Short mmCIF file of C-alpha atoms in Angstrom, two decimals:
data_model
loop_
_atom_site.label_atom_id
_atom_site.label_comp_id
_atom_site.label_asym_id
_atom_site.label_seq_id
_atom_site.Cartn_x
_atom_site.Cartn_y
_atom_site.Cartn_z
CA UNK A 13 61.11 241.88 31.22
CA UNK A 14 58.92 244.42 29.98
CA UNK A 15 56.40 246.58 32.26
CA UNK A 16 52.68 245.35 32.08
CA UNK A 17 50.15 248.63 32.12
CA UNK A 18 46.58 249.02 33.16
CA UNK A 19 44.33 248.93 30.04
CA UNK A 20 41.86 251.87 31.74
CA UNK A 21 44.23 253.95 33.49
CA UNK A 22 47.27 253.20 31.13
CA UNK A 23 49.50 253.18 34.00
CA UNK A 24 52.46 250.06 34.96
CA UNK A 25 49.51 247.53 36.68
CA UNK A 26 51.97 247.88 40.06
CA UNK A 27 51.06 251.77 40.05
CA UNK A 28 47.42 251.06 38.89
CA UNK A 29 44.95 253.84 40.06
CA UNK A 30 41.81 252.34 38.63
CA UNK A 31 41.06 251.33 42.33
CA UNK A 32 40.76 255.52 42.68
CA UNK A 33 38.08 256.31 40.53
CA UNK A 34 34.56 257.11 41.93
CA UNK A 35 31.65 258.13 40.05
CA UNK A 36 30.22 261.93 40.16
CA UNK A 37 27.46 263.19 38.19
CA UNK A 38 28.78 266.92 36.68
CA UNK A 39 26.19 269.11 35.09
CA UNK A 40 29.37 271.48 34.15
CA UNK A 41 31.22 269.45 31.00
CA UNK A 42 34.47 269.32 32.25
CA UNK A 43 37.12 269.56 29.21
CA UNK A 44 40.76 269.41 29.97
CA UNK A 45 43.34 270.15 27.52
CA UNK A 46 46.56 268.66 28.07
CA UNK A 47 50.12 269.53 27.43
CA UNK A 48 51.58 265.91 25.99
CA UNK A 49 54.72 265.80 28.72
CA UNK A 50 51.69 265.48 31.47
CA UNK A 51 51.26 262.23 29.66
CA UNK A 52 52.92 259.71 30.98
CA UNK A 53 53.76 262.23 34.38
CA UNK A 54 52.54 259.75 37.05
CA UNK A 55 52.51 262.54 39.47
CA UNK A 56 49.88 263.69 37.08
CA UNK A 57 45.86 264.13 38.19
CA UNK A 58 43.88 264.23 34.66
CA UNK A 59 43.44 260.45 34.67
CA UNK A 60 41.87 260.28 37.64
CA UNK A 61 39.50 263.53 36.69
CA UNK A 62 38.22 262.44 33.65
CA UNK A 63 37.58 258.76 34.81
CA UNK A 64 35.86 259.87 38.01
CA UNK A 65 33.43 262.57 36.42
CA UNK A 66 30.54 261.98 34.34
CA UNK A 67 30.90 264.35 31.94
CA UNK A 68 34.63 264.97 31.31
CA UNK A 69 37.14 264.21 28.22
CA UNK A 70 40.44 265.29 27.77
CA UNK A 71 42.18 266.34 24.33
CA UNK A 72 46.42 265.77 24.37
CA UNK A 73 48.62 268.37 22.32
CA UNK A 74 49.69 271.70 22.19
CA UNK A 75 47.76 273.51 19.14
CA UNK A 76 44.59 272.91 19.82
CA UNK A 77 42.86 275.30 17.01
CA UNK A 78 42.06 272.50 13.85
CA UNK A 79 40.87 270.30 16.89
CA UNK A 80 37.55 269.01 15.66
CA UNK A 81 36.76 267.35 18.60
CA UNK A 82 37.30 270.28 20.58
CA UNK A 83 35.55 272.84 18.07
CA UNK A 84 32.52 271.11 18.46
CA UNK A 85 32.42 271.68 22.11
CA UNK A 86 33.11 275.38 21.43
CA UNK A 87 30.12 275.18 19.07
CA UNK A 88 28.39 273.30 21.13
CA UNK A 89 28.74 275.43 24.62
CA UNK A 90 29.33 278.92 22.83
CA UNK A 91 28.42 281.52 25.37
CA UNK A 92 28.34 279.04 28.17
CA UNK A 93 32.05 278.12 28.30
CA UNK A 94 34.78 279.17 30.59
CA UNK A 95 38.61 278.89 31.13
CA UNK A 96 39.94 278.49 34.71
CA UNK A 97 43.06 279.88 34.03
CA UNK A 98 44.37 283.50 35.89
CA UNK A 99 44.63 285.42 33.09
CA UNK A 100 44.79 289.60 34.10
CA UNK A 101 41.21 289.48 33.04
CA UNK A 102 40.20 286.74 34.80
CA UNK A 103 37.11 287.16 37.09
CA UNK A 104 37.06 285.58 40.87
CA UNK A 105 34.29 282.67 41.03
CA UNK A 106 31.54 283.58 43.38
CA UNK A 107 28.68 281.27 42.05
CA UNK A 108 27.81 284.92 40.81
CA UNK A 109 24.43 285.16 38.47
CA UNK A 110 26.65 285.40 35.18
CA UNK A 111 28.76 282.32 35.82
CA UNK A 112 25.35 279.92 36.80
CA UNK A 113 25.21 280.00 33.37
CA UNK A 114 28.44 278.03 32.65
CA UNK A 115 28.17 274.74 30.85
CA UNK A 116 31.12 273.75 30.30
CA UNK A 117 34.52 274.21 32.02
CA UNK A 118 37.93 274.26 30.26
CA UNK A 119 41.61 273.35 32.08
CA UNK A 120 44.78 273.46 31.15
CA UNK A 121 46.73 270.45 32.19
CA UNK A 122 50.87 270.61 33.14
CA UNK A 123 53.46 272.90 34.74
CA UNK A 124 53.11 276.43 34.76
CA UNK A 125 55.36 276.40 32.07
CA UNK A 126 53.41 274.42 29.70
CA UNK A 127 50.10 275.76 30.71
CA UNK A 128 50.96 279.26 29.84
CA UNK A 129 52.28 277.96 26.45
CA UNK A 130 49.02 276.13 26.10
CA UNK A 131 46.97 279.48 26.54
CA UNK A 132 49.78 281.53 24.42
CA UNK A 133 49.57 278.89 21.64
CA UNK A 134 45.57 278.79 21.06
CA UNK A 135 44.85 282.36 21.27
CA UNK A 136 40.63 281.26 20.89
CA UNK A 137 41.26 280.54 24.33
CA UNK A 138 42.10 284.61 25.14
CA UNK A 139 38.35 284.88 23.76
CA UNK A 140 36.50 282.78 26.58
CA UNK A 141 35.79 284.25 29.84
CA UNK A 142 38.88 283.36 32.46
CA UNK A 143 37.79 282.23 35.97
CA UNK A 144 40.33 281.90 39.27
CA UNK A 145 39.22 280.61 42.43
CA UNK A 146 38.82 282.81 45.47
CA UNK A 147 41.95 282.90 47.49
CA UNK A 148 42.86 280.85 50.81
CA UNK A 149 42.10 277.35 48.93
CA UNK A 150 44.43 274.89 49.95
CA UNK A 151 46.66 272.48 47.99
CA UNK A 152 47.01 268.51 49.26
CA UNK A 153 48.97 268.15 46.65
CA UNK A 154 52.01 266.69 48.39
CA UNK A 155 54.13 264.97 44.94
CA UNK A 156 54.69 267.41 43.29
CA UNK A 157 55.54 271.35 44.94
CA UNK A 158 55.87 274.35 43.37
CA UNK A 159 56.66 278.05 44.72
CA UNK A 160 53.50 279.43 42.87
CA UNK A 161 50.78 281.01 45.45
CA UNK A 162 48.07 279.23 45.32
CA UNK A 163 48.97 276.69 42.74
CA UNK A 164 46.61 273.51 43.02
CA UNK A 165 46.46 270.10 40.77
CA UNK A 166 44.18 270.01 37.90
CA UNK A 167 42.05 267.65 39.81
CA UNK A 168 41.65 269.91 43.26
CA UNK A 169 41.15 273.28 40.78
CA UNK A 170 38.67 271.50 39.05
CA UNK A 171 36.63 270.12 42.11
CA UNK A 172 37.13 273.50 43.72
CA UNK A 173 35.76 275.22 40.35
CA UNK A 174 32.71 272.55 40.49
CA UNK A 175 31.69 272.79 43.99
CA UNK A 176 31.18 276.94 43.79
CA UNK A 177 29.62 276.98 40.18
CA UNK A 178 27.89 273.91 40.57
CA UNK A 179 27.12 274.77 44.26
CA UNK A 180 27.15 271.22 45.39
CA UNK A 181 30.26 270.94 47.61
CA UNK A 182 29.78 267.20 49.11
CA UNK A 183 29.67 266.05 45.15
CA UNK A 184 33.38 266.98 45.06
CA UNK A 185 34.16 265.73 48.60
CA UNK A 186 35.01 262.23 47.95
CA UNK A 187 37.06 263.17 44.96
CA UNK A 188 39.25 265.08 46.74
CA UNK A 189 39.49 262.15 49.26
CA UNK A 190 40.29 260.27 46.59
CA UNK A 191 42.99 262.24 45.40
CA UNK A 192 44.53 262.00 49.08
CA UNK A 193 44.90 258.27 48.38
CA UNK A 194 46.53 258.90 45.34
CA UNK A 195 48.63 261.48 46.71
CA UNK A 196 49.41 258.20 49.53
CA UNK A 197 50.01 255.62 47.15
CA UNK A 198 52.73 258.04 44.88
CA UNK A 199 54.61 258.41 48.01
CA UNK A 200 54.64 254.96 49.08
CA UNK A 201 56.48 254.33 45.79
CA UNK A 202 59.01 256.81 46.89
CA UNK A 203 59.53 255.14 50.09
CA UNK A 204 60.50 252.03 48.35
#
């Protein structure tokens, strides 16, 4: 018998995370760019990104620099765009006068691994200004570990990113509530 999957969330329906989304009203255009072994990853936090924010899209692959999709956005956003990646030029957030001007946000979606291959591979990326959250922020990301300091999900260093450029911290809050349930409902599967 073969697996029946969500049509939204493309997920098997028993592991469904539609229920998840909520609805939040970015002005930062979230674009996440993601490695294609974070596809299928159910661990994974994209999906439930993109479908709870307004103004979000993700773009699946590795060499990202024929991307028309994705070069429009560049076009689109030039000067306003930013990676949040910690690059060794990569400037702490600190809803500073410079980054209130930030229109759209790009991410780099899967391991460590494959994220640094991600920013190696599409070296127009190396161009953008680099943003890293200020230290201390907390990961309740309980699925999935990793001995990195300060290593978040995409979803939590997104919201995180949001709340100081955007400067509207409750907008985030029930994401990140959100992605507590989804954090429950992965390990309920591994109790089974």
């Amino acid at each position: 018998m073969s697996r029946v999957y969500c049509n939204s969330c493309h997920r098997p329906q028993v592991s469904c995370i539609c229920h998840l989304f909520t609805s939040i009203d970015n002005s930062i255009h979230v674009v996440v760019l993601q490695h294609p072994s974070e596809v299928k990853q159910v661990k994974g936090t994209a999906t439930l990104l993109v479908n709870s924010l307004a103004s979000a899209e993700v773009f699946v692959g590795e060499d990202f620099a024929e991307h028309q999709d994705l070069l429009s956005i560049l076009t689109k956003y030039q000067g306003h765009i930013a990676l949040l990646y910690p690059s060794e030029h990569a400037v702490t957030i600190d809803a500073g006068d410079y980054q209130s001007d930030i229109r759209c946000l790009i991410l780099l979606d899967g391991t460590w691994k494959k994220a640094y291959r991600l920013f190696m591979i599409n070296r127009f990326l190396h161009h953008l200004p680099h943003l890293i959250l200020p230290s201390g922020v907390e990961s309740r990301y309980q699925i999935r570990q990793t001995k990195k300091q300060g290593a978040l999900s995409t979803l939590e260093a997104c919201c995180h990113a949001l709340n100081l450029l955007e400067s509207r911290a409750k907008n985030y809050h029930e994401l990140l509530n959100r992605f507590e349930q989804f954090n429950q409902l992965q390990m309920s599967f591994r109790a089974k």
